[in-house]
PDB file of C-alpha atoms and ligand atoms in Angstrom:
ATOM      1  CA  UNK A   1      -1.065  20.403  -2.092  1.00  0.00           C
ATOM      2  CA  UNK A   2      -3.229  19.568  -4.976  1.00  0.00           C
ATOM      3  CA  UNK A   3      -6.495  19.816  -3.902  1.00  0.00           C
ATOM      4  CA  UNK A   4      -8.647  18.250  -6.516  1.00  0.00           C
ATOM      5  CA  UNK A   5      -6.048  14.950  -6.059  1.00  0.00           C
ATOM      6  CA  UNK A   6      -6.935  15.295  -2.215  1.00  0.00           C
ATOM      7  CA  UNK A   7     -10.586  14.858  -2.791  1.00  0.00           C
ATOM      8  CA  UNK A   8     -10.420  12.494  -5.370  1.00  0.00           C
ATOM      9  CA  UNK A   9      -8.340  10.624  -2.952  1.00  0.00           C
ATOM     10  CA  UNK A  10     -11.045  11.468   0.372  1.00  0.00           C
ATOM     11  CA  UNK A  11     -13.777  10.309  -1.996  1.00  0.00           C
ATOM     12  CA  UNK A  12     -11.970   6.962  -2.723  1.00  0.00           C
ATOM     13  CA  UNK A  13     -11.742   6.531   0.652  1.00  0.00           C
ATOM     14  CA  UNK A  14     -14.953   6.960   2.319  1.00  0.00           C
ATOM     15  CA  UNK A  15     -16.321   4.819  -0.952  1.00  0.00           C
ATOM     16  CA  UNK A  16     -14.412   1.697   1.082  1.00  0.00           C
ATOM     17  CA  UNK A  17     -15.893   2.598   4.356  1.00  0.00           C
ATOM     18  CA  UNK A  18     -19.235   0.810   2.601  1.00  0.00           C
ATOM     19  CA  UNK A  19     -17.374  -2.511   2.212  1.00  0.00           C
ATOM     20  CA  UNK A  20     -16.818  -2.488   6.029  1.00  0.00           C
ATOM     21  CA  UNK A  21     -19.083  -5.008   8.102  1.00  0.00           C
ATOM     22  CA  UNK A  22     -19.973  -5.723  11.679  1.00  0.00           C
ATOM     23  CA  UNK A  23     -17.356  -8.038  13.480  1.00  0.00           C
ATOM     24  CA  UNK A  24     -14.753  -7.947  10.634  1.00  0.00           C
ATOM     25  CA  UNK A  25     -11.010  -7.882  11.270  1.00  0.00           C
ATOM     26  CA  UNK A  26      -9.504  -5.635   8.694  1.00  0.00           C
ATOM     27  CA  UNK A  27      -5.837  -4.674   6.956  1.00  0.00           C
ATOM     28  CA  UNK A  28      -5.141  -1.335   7.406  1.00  0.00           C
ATOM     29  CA  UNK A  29      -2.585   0.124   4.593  1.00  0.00           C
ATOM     30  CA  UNK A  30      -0.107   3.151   5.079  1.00  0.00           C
ATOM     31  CA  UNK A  31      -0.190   6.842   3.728  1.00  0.00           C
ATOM     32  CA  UNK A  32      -1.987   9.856   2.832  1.00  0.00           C
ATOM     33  CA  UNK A  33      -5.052   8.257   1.303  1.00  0.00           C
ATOM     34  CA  UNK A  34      -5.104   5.311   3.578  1.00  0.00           C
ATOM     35  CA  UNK A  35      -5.375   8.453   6.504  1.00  0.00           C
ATOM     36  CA  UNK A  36      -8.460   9.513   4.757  1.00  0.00           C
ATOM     37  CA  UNK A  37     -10.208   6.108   5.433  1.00  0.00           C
ATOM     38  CA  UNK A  38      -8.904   6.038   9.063  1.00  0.00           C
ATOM     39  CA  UNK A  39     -10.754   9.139   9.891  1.00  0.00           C
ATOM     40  CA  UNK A  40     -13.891   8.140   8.463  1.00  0.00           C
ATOM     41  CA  UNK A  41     -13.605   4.624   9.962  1.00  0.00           C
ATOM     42  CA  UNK A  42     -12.864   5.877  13.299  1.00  0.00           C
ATOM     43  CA  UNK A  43     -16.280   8.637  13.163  1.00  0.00           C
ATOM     44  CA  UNK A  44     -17.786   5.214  11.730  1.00  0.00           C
ATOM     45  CA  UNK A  45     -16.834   3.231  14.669  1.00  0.00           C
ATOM     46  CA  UNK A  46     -18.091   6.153  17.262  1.00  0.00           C
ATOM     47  CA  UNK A  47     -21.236   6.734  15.354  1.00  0.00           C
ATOM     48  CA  UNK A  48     -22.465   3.205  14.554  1.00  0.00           C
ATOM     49  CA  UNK A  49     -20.487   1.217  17.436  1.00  0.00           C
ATOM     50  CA  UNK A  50     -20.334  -1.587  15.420  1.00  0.00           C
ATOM     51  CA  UNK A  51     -16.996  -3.925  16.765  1.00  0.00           C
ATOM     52  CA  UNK A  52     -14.335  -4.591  14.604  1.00  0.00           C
ATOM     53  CA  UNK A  53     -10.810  -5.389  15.021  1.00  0.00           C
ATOM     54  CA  UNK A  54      -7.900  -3.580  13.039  1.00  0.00           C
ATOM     55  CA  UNK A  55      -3.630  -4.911  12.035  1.00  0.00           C
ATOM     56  CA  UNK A  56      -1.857  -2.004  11.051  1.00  0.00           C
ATOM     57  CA  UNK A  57       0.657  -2.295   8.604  1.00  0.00           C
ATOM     58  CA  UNK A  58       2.813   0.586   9.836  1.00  0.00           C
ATOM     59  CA  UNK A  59       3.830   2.209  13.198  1.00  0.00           C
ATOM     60  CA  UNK A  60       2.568   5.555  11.795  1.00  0.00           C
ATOM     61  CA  UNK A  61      -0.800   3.499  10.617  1.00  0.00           C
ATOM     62  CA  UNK A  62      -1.130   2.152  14.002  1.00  0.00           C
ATOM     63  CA  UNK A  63      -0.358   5.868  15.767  1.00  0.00           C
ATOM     64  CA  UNK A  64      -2.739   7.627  13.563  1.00  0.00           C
ATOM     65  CA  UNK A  65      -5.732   4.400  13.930  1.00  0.00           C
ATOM     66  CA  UNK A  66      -4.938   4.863  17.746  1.00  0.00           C
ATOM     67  CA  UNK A  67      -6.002   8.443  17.420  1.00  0.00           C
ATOM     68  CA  UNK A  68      -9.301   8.045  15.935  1.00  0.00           C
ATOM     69  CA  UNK A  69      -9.868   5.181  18.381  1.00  0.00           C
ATOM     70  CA  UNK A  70      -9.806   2.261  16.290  1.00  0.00           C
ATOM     71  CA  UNK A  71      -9.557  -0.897  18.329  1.00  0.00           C
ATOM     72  CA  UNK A  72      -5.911  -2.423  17.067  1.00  0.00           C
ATOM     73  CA  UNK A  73      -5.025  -6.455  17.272  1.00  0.00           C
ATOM     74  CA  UNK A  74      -1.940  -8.227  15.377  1.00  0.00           C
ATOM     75  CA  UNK A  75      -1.375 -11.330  13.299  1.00  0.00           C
ATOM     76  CA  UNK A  76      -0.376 -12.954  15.637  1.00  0.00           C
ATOM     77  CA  UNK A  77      -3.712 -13.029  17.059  1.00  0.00           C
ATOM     78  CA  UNK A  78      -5.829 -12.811  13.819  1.00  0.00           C
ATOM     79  CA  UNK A  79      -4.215 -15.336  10.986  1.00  0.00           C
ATOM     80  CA  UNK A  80      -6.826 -14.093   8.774  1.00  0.00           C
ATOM     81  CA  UNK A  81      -7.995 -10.935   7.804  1.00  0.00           C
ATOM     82  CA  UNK A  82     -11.510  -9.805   6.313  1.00  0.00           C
ATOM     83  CA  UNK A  83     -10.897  -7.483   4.258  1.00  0.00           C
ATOM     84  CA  UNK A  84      -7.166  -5.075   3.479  1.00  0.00           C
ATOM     85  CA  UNK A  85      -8.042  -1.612   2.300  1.00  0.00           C
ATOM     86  CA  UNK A  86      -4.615   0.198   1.099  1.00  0.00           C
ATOM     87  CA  UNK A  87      -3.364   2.916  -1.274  1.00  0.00           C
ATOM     88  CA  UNK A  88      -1.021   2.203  -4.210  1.00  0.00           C
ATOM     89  CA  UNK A  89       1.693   4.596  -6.468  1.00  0.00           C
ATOM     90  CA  UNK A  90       0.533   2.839  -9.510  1.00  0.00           C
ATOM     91  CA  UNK A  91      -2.026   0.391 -10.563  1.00  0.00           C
ATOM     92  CA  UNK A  92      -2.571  -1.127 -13.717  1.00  0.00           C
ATOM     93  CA  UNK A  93      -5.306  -2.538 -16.113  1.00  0.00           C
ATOM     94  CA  UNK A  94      -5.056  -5.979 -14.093  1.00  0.00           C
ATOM     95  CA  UNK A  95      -4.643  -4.527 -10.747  1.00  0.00           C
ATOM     96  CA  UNK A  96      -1.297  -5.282 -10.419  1.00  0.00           C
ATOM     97  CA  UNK A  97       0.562  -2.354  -8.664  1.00  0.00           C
ATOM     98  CA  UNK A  98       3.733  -0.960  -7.561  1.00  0.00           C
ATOM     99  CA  UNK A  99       3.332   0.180  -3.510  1.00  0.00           C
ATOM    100  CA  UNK A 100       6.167   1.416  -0.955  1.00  0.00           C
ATOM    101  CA  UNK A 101       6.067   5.348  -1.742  1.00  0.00           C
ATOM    102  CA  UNK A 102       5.814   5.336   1.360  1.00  0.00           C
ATOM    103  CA  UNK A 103       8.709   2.872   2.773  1.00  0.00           C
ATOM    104  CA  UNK A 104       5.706   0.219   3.890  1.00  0.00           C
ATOM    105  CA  UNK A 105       5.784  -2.727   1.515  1.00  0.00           C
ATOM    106  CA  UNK A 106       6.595  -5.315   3.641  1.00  0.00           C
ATOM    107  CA  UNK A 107       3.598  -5.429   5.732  1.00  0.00           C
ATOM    108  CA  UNK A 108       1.549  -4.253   3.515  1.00  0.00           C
ATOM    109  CA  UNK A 109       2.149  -7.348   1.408  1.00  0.00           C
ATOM    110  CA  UNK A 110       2.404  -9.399   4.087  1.00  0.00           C
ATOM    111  CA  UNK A 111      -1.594  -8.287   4.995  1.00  0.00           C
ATOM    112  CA  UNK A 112      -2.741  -8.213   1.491  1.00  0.00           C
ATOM    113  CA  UNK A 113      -1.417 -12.207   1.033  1.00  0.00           C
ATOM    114  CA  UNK A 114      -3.375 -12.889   4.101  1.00  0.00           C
ATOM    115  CA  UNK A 115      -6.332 -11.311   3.408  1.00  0.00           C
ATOM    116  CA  UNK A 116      -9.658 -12.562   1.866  1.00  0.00           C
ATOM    117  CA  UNK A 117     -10.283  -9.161  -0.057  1.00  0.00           C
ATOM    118  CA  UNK A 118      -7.621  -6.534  -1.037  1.00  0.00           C
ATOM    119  CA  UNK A 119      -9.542  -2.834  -1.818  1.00  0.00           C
ATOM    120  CA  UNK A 120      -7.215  -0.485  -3.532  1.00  0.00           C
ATOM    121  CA  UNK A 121      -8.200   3.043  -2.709  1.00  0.00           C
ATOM    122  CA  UNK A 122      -6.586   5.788  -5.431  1.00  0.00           C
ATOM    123  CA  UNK A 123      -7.315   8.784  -7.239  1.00  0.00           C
ATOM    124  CA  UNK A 124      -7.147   8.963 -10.937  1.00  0.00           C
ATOM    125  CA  UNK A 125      -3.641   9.807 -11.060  1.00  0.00           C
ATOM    126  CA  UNK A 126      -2.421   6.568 -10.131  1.00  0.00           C
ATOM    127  CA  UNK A 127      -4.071   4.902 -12.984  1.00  0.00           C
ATOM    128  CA  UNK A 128      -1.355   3.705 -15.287  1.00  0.00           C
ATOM    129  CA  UNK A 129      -1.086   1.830 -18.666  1.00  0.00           C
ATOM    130  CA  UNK A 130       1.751  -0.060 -17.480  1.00  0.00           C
ATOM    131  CA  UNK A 131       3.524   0.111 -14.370  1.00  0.00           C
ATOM    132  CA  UNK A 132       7.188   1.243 -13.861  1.00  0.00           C
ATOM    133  CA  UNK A 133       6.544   5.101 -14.432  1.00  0.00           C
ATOM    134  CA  UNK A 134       7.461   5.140 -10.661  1.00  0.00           C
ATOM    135  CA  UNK A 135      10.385   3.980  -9.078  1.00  0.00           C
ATOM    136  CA  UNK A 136       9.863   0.810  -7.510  1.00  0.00           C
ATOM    137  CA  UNK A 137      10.591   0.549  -3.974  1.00  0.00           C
ATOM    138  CA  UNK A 138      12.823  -2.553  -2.751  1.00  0.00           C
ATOM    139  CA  UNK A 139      13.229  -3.058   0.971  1.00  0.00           C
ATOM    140  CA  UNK A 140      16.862  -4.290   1.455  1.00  0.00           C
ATOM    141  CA  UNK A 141      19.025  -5.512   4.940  1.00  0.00           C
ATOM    142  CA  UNK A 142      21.730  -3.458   5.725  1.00  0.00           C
ATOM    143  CA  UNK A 143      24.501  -5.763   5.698  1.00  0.00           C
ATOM    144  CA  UNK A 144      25.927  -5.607   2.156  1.00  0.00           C
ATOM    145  CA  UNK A 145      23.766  -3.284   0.507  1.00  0.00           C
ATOM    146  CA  UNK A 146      26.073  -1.635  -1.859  1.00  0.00           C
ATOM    147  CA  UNK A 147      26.435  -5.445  -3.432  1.00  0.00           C
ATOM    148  CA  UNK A 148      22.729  -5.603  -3.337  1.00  0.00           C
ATOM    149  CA  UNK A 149      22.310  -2.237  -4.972  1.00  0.00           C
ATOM    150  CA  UNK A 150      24.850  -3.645  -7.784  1.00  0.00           C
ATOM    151  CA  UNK A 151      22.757  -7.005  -8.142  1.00  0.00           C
ATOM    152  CA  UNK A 152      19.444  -4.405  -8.723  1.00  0.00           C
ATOM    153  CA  UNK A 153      21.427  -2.414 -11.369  1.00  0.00           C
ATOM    154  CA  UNK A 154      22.282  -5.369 -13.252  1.00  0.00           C
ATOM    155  CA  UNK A 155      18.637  -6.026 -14.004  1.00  0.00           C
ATOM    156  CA  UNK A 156      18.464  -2.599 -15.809  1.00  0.00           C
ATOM    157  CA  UNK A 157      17.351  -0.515 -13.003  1.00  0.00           C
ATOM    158  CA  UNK A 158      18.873   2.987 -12.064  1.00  0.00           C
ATOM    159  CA  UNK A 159      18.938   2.847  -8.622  1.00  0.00           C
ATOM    160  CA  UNK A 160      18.593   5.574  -5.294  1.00  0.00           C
ATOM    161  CA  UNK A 161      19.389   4.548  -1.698  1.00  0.00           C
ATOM    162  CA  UNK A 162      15.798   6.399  -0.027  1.00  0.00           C
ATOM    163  CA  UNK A 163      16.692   9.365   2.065  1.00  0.00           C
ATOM    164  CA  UNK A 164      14.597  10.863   4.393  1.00  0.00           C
ATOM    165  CA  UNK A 165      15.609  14.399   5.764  1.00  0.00           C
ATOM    166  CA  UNK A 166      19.518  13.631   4.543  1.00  0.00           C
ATOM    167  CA  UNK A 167      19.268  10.372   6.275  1.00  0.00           C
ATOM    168  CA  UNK A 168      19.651   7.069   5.408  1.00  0.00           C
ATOM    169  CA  UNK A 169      15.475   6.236   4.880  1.00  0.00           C
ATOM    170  CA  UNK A 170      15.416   2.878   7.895  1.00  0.00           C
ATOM    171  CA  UNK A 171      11.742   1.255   7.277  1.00  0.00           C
ATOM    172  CA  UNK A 172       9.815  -0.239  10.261  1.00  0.00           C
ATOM    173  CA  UNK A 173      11.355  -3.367  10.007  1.00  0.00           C
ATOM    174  CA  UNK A 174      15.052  -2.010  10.288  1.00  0.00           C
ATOM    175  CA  UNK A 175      15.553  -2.093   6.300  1.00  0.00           C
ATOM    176  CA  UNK A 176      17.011   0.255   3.763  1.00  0.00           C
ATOM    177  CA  UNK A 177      15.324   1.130   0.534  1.00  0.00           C
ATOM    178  CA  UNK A 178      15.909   0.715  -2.621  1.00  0.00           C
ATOM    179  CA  UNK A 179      14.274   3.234  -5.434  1.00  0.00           C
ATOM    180  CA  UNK A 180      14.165   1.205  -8.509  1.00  0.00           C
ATOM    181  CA  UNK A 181      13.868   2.716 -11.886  1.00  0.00           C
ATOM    182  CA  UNK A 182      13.282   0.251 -15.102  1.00  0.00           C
ATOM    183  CA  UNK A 183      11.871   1.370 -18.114  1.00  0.00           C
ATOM    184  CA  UNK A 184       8.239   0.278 -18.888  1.00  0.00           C
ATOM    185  CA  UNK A 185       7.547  -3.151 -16.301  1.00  0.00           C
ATOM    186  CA  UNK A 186       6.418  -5.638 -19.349  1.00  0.00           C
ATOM    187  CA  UNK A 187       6.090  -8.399 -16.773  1.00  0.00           C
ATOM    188  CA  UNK A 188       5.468  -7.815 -13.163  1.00  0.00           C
ATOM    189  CA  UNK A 189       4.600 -11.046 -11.967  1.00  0.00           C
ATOM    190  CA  UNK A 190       8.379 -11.853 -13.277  1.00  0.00           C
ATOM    191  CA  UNK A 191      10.421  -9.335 -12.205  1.00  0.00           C
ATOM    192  CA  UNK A 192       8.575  -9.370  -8.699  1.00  0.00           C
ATOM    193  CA  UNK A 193      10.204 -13.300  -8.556  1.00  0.00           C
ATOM    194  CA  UNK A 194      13.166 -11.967  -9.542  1.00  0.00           C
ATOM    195  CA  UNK A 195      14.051  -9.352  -7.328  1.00  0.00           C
ATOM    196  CA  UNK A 196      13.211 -11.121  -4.484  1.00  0.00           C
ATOM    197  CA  UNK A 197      15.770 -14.080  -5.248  1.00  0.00           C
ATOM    198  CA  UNK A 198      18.483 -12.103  -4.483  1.00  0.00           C
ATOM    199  CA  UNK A 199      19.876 -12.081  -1.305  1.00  0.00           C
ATOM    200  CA  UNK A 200      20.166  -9.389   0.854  1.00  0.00           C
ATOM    201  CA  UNK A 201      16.329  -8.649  -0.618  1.00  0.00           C
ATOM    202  CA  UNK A 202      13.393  -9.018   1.724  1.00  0.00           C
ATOM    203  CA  UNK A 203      10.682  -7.896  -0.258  1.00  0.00           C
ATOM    204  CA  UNK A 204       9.521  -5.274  -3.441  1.00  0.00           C
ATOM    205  CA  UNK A 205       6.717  -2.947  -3.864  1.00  0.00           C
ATOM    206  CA  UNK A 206       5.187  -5.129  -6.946  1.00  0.00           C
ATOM    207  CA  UNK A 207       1.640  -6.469  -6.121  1.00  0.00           C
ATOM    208  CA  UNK A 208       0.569  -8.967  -8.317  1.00  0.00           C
ATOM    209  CA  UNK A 209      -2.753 -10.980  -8.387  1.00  0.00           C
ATOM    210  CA  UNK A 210      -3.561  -9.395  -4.685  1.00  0.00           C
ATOM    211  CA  UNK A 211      -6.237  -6.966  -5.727  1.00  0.00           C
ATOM    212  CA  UNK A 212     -10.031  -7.755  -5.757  1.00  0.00           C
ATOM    213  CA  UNK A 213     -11.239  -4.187  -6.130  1.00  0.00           C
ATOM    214  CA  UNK A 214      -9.894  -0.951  -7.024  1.00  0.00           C
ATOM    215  CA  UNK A 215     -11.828   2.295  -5.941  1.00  0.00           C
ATOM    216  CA  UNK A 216     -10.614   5.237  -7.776  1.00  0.00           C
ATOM    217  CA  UNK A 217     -11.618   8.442  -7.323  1.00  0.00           C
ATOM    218  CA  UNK A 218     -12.444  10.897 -10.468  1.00  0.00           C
ATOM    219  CA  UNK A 219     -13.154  14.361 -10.576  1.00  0.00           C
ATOM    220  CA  UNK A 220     -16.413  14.447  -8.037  1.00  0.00           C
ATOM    221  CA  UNK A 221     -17.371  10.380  -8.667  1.00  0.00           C
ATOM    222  CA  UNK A 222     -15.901   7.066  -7.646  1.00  0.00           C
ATOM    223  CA  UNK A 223     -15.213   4.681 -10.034  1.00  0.00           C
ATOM    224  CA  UNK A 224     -15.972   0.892  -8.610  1.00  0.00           C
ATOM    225  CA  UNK A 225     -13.311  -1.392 -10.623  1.00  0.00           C
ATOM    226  CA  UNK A 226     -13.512  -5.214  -9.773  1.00  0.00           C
ATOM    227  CA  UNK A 227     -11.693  -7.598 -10.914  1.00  0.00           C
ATOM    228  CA  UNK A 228     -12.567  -8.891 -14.358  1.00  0.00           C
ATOM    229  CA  UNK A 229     -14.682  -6.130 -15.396  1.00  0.00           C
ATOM    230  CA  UNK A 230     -14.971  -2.632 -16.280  1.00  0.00           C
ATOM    231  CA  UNK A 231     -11.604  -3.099 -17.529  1.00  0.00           C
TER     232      UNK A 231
HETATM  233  C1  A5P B   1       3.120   2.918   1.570  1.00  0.00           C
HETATM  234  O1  A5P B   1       4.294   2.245   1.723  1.00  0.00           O
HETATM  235  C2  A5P B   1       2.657   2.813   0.162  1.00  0.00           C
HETATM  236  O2  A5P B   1       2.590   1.523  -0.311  1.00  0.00           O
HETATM  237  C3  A5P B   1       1.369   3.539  -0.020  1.00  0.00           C
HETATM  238  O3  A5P B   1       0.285   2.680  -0.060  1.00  0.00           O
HETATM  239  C4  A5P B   1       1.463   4.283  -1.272  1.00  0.00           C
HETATM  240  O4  A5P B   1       2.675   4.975  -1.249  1.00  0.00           O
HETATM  241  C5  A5P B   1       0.297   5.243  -1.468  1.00  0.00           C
HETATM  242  O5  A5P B   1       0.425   6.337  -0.644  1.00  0.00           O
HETATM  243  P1  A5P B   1      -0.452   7.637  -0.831  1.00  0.00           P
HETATM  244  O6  A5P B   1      -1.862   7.241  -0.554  1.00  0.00           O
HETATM  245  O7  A5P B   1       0.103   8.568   0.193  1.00  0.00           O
HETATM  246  O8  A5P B   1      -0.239   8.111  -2.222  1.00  0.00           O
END
């Protein structure tokens, strides 16, 4: 464990916990950093009992929210959400970024397009001059992926079926995963159009135009990045 990343990534975290309101219903992301912000909302909500209401975007989001008592609802019930606070593997200069390290894409995207504000919570490691350094993740059906995995390679990618523990990685939606390695992403918003038109694709880790803010945390500060400034 690197423990100056950890606190970078704590510091990040809490940071968000300011852009929180009374009677908001909020996105909750998936992963490590993301769990930082879940324990400091949850002593938030005990402390300050102010109501809000909470869609996961994972089964291991929802388990850990659960935990620190943070009241849950779904989109089905909430079409639109406040405000999305997530992690990312990479994000640019524009805020575009490449997400599913952690096999959680889908939903993730899914709250971040329904969301009035998207807050990207990082540390400085994941700051990037152009995306692509890490392998983007492409959720996949089962049915046919070995034709799907050829259709990916044709773009240029080198591609990895996800494991997890020797098995076959299966996300929350039943999907495999695909890693996807290209050199250098020159164009995100087009490659992110066209992955997803082949079939047998249900979604990639590219986020483009989603992000209003990016909170990254450096050393013992946290940088505030919005969009279309202190770029
Ligand atoms: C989950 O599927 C991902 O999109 C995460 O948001 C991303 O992998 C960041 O995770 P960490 O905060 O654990 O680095």
């Amino acid at each position: 464990l690197n423990w100056q990343r950890e606190k970078e990534k704590r510091n990040a975290a809490f940071k968000a916990i300011e852009y929180v309101e009374e009677g908001m219903v909020l996105g909750l992301g998936t992963g490590t950093t993301v769990y930082y912000f879940l324990k400091a909302l949850g002593k938030e909500i005990k402390e300050s009992h102010f109501k809000i209401k909470c869609v996961p975007s994972s089964v291991e989001t929802e388990k850990i929210a659960r935990e620190f008592g943070i009241p849950l609802t779904t989109l089905q019930e909430e079409r639109v959400l406040d405000l999305t606070v997530d992690g990312a593997d990479e994000v640019d200069k524009a805020f575009n970024l490449i997400k599913g390290g952690g096999g959680a894409l889908l939903r993730e995207k899914l709250l971040a397009s329904n969301s009035k504000k998207e807050i990207i919570i990082v540390d400085s490691s994941k700051l990037v001059e152009k995306l692509g350094g890490f392998p983007l993740p492409v959720e996949v059906v089962q049915f046919g992926v070995e034709l799907t995995k050829r259709k990916l390679e044709g773009l240029g990618a080198k591609v990895e079926h996800r494991r997890k523990e020797g098995e076959l990685f299966v996300t929350d939606n039943g999907n495999y995963i695909l890693d996807c390695q290209f050199a250098a992403i020159e164009e995100p918003k087009k490659l992110e159009t066209i992955i997803n038109l082949i079939p047998g694709v249900v979604e990639n880790g590219l986020f483009v135009g989603l992000v209003d803010m990016v909170l990254v945390g450096e050393g013992d500060e946290v940088k505030v990045l919005k969009k279309g400034k202190g770029k």
